[in-house]
Coordinates of C-alpha atoms in Angstrom, one line a residue:
X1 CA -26.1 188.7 149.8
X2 CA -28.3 185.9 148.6
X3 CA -32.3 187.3 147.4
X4 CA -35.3 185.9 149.6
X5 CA -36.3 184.0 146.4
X6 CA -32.7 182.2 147.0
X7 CA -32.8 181.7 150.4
X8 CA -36.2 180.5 150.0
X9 CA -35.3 177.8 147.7
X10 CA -32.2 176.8 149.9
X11 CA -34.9 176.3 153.0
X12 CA -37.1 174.1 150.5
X13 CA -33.5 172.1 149.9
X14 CA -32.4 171.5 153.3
X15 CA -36.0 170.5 153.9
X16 CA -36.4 173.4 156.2
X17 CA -39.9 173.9 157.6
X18 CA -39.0 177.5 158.5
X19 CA -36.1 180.3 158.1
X20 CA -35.6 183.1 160.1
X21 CA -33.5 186.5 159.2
X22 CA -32.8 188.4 162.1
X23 CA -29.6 191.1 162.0
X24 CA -25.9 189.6 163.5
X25 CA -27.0 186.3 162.7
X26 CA -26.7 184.3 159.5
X27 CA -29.9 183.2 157.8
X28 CA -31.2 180.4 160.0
X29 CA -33.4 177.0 159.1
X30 CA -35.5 174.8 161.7
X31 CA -34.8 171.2 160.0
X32 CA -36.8 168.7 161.7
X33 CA -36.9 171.0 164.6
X34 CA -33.4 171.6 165.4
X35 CA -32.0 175.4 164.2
X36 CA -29.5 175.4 161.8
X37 CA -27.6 178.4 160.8
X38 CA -26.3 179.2 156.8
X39 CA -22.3 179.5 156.3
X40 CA -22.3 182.8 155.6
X41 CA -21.9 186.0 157.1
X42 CA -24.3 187.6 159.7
X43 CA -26.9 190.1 158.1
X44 CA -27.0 193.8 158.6
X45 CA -29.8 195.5 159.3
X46 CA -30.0 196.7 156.3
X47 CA -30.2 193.3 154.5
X48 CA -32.7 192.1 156.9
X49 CA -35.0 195.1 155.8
X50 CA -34.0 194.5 152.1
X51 CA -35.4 190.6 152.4
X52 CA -38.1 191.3 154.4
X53 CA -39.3 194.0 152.5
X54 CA -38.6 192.4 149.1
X55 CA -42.2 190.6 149.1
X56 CA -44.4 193.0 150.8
X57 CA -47.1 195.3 148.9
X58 CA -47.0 198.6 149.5
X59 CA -50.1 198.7 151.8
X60 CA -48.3 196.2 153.7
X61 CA -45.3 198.1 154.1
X62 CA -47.6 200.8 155.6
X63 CA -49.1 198.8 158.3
X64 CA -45.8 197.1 158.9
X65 CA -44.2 200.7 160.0
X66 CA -47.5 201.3 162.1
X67 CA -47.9 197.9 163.7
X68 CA -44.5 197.2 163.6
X69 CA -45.4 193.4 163.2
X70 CA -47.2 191.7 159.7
X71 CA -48.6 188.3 159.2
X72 CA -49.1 187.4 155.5
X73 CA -48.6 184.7 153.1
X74 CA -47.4 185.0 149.4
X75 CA -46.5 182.2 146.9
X76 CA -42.9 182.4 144.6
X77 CA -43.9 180.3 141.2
X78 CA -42.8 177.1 140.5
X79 CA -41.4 176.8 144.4
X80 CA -43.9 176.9 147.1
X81 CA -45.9 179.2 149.3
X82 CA -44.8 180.8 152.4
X83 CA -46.4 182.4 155.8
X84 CA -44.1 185.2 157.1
X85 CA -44.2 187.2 160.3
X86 CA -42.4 190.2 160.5
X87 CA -41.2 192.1 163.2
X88 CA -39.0 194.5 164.8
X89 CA -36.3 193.2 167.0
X90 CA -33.7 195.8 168.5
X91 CA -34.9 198.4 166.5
X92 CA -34.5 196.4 163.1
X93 CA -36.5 194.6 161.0
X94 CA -36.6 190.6 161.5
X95 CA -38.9 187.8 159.9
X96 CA -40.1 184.1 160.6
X97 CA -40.7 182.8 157.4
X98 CA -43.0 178.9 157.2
X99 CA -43.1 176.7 154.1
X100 CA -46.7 176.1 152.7
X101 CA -46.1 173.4 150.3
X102 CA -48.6 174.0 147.2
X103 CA -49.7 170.5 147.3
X104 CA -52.1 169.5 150.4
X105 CA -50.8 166.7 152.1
X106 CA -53.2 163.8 152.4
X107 CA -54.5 162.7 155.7
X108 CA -53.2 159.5 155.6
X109 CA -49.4 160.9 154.7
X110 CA -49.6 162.7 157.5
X111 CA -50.1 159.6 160.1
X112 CA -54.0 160.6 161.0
X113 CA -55.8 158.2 162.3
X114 CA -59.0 156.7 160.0
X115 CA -61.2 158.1 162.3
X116 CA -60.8 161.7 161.6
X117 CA -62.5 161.1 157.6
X118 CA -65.3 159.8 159.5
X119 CA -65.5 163.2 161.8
X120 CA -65.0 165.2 158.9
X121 CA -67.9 164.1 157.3
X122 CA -70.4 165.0 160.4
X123 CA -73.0 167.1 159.3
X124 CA -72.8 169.2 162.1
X125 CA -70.5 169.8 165.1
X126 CA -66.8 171.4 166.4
X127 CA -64.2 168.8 165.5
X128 CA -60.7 171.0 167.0
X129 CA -57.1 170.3 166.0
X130 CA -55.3 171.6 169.4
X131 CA -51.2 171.7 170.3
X132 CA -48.3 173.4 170.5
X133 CA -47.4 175.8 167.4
X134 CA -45.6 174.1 164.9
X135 CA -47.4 170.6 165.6
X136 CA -49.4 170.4 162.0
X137 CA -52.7 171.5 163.4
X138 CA -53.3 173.8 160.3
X139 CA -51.8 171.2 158.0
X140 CA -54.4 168.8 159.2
X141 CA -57.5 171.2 158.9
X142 CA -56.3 171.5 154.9
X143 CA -56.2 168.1 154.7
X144 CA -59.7 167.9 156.2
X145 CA -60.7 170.5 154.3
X146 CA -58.8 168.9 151.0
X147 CA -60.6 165.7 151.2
X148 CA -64.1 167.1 151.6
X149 CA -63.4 169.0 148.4
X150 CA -61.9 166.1 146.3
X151 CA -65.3 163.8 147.7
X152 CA -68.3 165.6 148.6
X153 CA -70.6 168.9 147.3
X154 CA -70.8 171.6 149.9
X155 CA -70.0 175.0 150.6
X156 CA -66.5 175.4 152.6
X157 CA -66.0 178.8 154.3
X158 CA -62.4 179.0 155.7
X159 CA -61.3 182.3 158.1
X160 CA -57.4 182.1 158.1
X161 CA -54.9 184.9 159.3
X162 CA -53.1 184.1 157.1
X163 CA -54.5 182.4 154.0
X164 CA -52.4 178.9 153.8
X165 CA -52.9 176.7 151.2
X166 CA -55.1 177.4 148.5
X167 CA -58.1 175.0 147.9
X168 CA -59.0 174.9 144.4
X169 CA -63.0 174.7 143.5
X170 CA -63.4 171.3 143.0
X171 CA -66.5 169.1 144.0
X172 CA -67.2 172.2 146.9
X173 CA -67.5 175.4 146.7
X174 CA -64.5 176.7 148.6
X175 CA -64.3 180.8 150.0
X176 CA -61.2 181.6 151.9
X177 CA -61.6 185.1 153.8
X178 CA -58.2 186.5 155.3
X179 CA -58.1 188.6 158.4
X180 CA -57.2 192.1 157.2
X181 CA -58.0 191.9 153.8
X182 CA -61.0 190.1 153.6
X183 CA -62.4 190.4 157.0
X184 CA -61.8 192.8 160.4
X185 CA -61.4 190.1 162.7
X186 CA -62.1 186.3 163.5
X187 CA -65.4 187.3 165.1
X188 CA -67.1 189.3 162.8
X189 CA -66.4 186.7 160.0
X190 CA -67.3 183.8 161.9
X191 CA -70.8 186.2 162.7
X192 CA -70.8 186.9 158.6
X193 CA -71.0 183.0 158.0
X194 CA -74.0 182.8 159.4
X195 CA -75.5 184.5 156.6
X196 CA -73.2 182.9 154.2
X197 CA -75.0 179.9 153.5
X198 CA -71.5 177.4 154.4
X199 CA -72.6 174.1 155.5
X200 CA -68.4 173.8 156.5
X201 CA -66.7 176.6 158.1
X202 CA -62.7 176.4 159.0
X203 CA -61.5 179.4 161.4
X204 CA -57.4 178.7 161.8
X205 CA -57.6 179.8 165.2
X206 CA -60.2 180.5 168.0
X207 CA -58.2 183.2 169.7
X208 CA -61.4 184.9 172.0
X209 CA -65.0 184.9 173.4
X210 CA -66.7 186.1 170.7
X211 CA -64.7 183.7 168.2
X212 CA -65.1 181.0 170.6
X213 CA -69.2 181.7 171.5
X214 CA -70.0 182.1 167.3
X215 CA -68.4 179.1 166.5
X216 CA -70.0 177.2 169.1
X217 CA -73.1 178.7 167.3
X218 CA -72.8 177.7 164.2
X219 CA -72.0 174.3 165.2
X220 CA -75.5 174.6 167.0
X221 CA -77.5 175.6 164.4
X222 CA -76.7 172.6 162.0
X223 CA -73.0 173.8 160.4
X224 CA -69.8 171.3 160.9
X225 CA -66.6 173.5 162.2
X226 CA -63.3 172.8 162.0
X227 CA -60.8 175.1 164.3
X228 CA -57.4 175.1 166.0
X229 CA -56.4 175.7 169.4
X230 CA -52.9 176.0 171.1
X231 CA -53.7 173.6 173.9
X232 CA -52.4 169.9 174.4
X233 CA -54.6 167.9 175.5
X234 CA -58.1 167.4 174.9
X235 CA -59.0 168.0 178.6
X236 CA -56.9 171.2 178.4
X237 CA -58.8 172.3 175.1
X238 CA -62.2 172.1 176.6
X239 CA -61.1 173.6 179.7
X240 CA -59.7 176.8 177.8
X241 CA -63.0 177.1 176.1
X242 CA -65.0 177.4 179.0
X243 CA -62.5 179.5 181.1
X244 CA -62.4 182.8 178.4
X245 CA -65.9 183.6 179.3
X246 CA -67.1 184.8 183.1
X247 CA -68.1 182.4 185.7
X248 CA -71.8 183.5 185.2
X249 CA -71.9 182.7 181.8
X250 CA -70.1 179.0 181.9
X251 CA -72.6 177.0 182.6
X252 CA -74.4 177.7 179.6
X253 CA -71.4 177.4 177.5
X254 CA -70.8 173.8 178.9
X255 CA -74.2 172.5 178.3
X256 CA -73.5 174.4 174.3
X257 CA -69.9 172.5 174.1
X258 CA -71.4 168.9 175.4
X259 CA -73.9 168.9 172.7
X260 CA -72.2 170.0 169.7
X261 CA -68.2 168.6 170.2
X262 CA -67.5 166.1 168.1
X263 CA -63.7 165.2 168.5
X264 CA -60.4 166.5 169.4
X265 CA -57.3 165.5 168.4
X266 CA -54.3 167.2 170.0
X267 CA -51.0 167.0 168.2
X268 CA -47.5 166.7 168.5
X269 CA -44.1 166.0 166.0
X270 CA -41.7 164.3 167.3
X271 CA -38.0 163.6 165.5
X272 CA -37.8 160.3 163.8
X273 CA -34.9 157.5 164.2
X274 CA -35.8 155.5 161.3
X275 CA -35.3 158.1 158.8
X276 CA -35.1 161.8 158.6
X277 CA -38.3 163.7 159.6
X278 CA -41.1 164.0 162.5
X279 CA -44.0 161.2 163.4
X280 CA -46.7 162.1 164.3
X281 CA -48.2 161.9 168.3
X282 CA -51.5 162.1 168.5
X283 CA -54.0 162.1 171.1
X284 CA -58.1 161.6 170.1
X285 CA -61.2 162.4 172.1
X286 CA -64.2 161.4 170.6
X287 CA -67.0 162.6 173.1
X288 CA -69.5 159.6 174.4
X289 CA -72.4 160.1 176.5
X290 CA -70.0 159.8 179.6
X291 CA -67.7 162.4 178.5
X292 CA -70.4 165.1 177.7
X293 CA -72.2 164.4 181.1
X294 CA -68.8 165.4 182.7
X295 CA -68.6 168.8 180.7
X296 CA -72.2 169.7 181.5
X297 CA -71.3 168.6 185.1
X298 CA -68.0 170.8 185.1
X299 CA -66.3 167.6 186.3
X300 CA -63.4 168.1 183.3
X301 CA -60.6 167.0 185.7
X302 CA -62.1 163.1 185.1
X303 CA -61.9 163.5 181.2
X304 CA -58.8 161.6 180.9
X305 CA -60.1 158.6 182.9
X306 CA -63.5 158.5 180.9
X307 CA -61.7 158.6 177.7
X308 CA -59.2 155.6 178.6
X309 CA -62.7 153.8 180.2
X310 CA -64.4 154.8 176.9
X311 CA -61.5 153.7 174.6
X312 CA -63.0 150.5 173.1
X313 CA -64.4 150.3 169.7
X314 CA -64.3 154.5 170.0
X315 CA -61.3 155.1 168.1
X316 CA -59.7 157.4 171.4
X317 CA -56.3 157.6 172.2
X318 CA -54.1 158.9 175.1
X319 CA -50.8 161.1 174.1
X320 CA -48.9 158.5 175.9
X321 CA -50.4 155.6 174.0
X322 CA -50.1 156.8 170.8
X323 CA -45.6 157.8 172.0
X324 CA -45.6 153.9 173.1
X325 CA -46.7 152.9 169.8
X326 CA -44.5 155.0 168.1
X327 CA -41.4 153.5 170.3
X328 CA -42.6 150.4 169.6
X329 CA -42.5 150.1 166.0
X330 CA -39.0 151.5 166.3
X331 CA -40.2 155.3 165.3
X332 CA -39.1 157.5 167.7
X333 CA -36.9 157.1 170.7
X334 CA -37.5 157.1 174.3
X335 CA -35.9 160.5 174.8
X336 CA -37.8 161.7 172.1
X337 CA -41.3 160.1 173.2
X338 CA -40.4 161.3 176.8
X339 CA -39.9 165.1 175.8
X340 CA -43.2 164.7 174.0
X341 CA -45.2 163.8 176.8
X342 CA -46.8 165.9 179.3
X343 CA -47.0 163.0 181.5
X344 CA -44.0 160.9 181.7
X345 CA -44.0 159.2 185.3
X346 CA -47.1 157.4 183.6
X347 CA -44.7 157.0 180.3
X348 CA -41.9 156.0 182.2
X349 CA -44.0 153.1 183.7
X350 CA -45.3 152.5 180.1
X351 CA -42.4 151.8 178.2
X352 CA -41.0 150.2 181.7
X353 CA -44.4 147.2 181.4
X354 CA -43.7 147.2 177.8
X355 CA -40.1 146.0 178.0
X356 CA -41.0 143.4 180.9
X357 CA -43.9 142.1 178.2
X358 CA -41.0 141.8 175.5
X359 CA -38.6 140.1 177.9
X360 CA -41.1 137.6 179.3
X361 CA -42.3 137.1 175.2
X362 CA -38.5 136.1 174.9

């Protein structure tokens, strides 16, 4: 049986973003987002224990066997770093394991749109990277993150569970806290902050009320915060916000959310046909006054339309707009850009005006 350091290396040259070892199964790779299973034999569950366990402290194993579930990152010199869940499955031990590539990806590598550098410069606000897991949303709050550091002088607080990738002290000040080791829960370290001095906070996900009402704090009292949702859209985002707290307590939450929301950009990856690999899908809300009159109004349903009135000279983008481009330039196909989209009668009748434009161009 191969080590976890081996099969580790063989993800990173199939170009694997993830690897799973379960027990009856071969060790299995997501390459750009299809499963693909090693030639070799399935695993026992005692070689699923054996590579799972290989990595893990001794505390960990500890909690592991109480929980019976881990979350954790750990890096392998001179090959990458990697965020594992572990689990039980069928009374053995299983894991999910996610390459973390030691260099941060720049923001315009990864297809974001100009806009984003200027949001990330605000000097106060919630700017939220929201979609489905797996869809880069904690890739592009590094990259955020990575560019502030390489260009301005602040304090950077990031609240991860795991820790990612690891931001060196450059021109900021960077802290990263990890849940469990460095901090009880997303809540109380968002809370800490406060008394932190940050002037940028990251939190890698806003899982809850308190998380959700402290961050919307700190954006209030004169801090920029970047956080992750697993939403897809931006009128879905907003929504979800509002709904985790009671119905008493909502409006005052709207009127917090219209003042200090200053984008959202909801994700997607979607398999290439030009070459191997994912685009990306994007779609951007950048709140005008309309916008945050509708949140304070609790009219969210007529987002969408204010944000396709609002587009010009605002940088926003619809999901579907940004699949048509990507069809367009010959990026993606239709099948692909109509699995990606939440809305595809409207897609349908995209792509359908688009090929009557490029007829009648003929």
């Amino acid at each position: 049986m191969m080590t976890l350091p081996q099969l580790l290396k063989a993800m990173l040259e199939h170009k694997a973003s993830d690897m799973h070892v379960t027990s009856g199964s071969p060790p299995t790779f997501r390459v750009h987002g299809n499963i693909l299973k090693a030639k070799t034999g399935g695993l026992t569950p005692a070689d699923t224990k054996e590579l799972c366990y290989a990595v893990l402290t001794d505390a960990q194993k500890a909690k592991f066997e109480e929980d019976r579930q881990l979350d954790f990152s750990f890096g392998i010199r001179d090959l990458a770093r990697f965020r594992a869940n572990i689990f039980y499955q069928r009374g053995a031990v299983a894991g999910a394991f996610r390459h973390i590539p030691f260099e941060i990806p720049k923001m315009q590598t990864l297809g974001l749109p100009p806009i984003m550098e200027q949001l990330m410069r605000k000097p106060r606000g919630l700017v939220l990277a929201t979609g489905a897991t797996g869809s880069g949303k904690s890739t592009t709050l590094a990259a955020m993150v990575d560019a502030l550091n390489a260009t301005e002088q602040k304090h950077i607080i990031t609240i991860e569970d795991p820790i990612e990738y690891i931001h060196s002290h450059r021109g900021c000040l960077v802290n990263q806290r990890e849940i469990g080791q460095d901090a009880p829960t997303f809540g109380l370290a968002l809370r800490a902050a406060l008394r932190e001095d940050p002037d940028v906070v990251m939190v890698g996900e806003m899982r809850d009320k308190e998380t959700i009402e402290t961050a919307l704090t700190l954006a209030e009292t004169g801090h920029l915060v970047l956080s992750t949702l697993h939403t897809n859209s931006a009128y879905q985002s907003v929504t979800r916000m509002i709904q985790v707290f009671p119905a008493d307590y909502q409006d005052q939450i709207r009127l917090q959310l219209s003042m200090v929301l200053e984008g959202i950009i909801s994700q997607a990856l979607v398999e290439r046909r030009d070459r191997p690999g994912r685009a990306l899908a994007y779609e951007l809300m950048i709140p005008n006054a309309s916008i945050r009159n509708l949140i304070r109004e609790n009219k969210l349903y007529q987002i969408p339309s204010a944000m396709l009135i609002g587009q010009d000279n605002s940088g926003m983008k619809m999901m579907n707009q940004s699949l048509v481009e990507l069809v367009q330039r010959g990026s993606i196909s239709v099948d692909s850009a109509l699995a990606a989209s939440s809305e595809q009668d409207e897609l349908i009748k995209a792509l359908s005006n688009l090929q009557r434009g490029s007829r009648a161009f003929g």
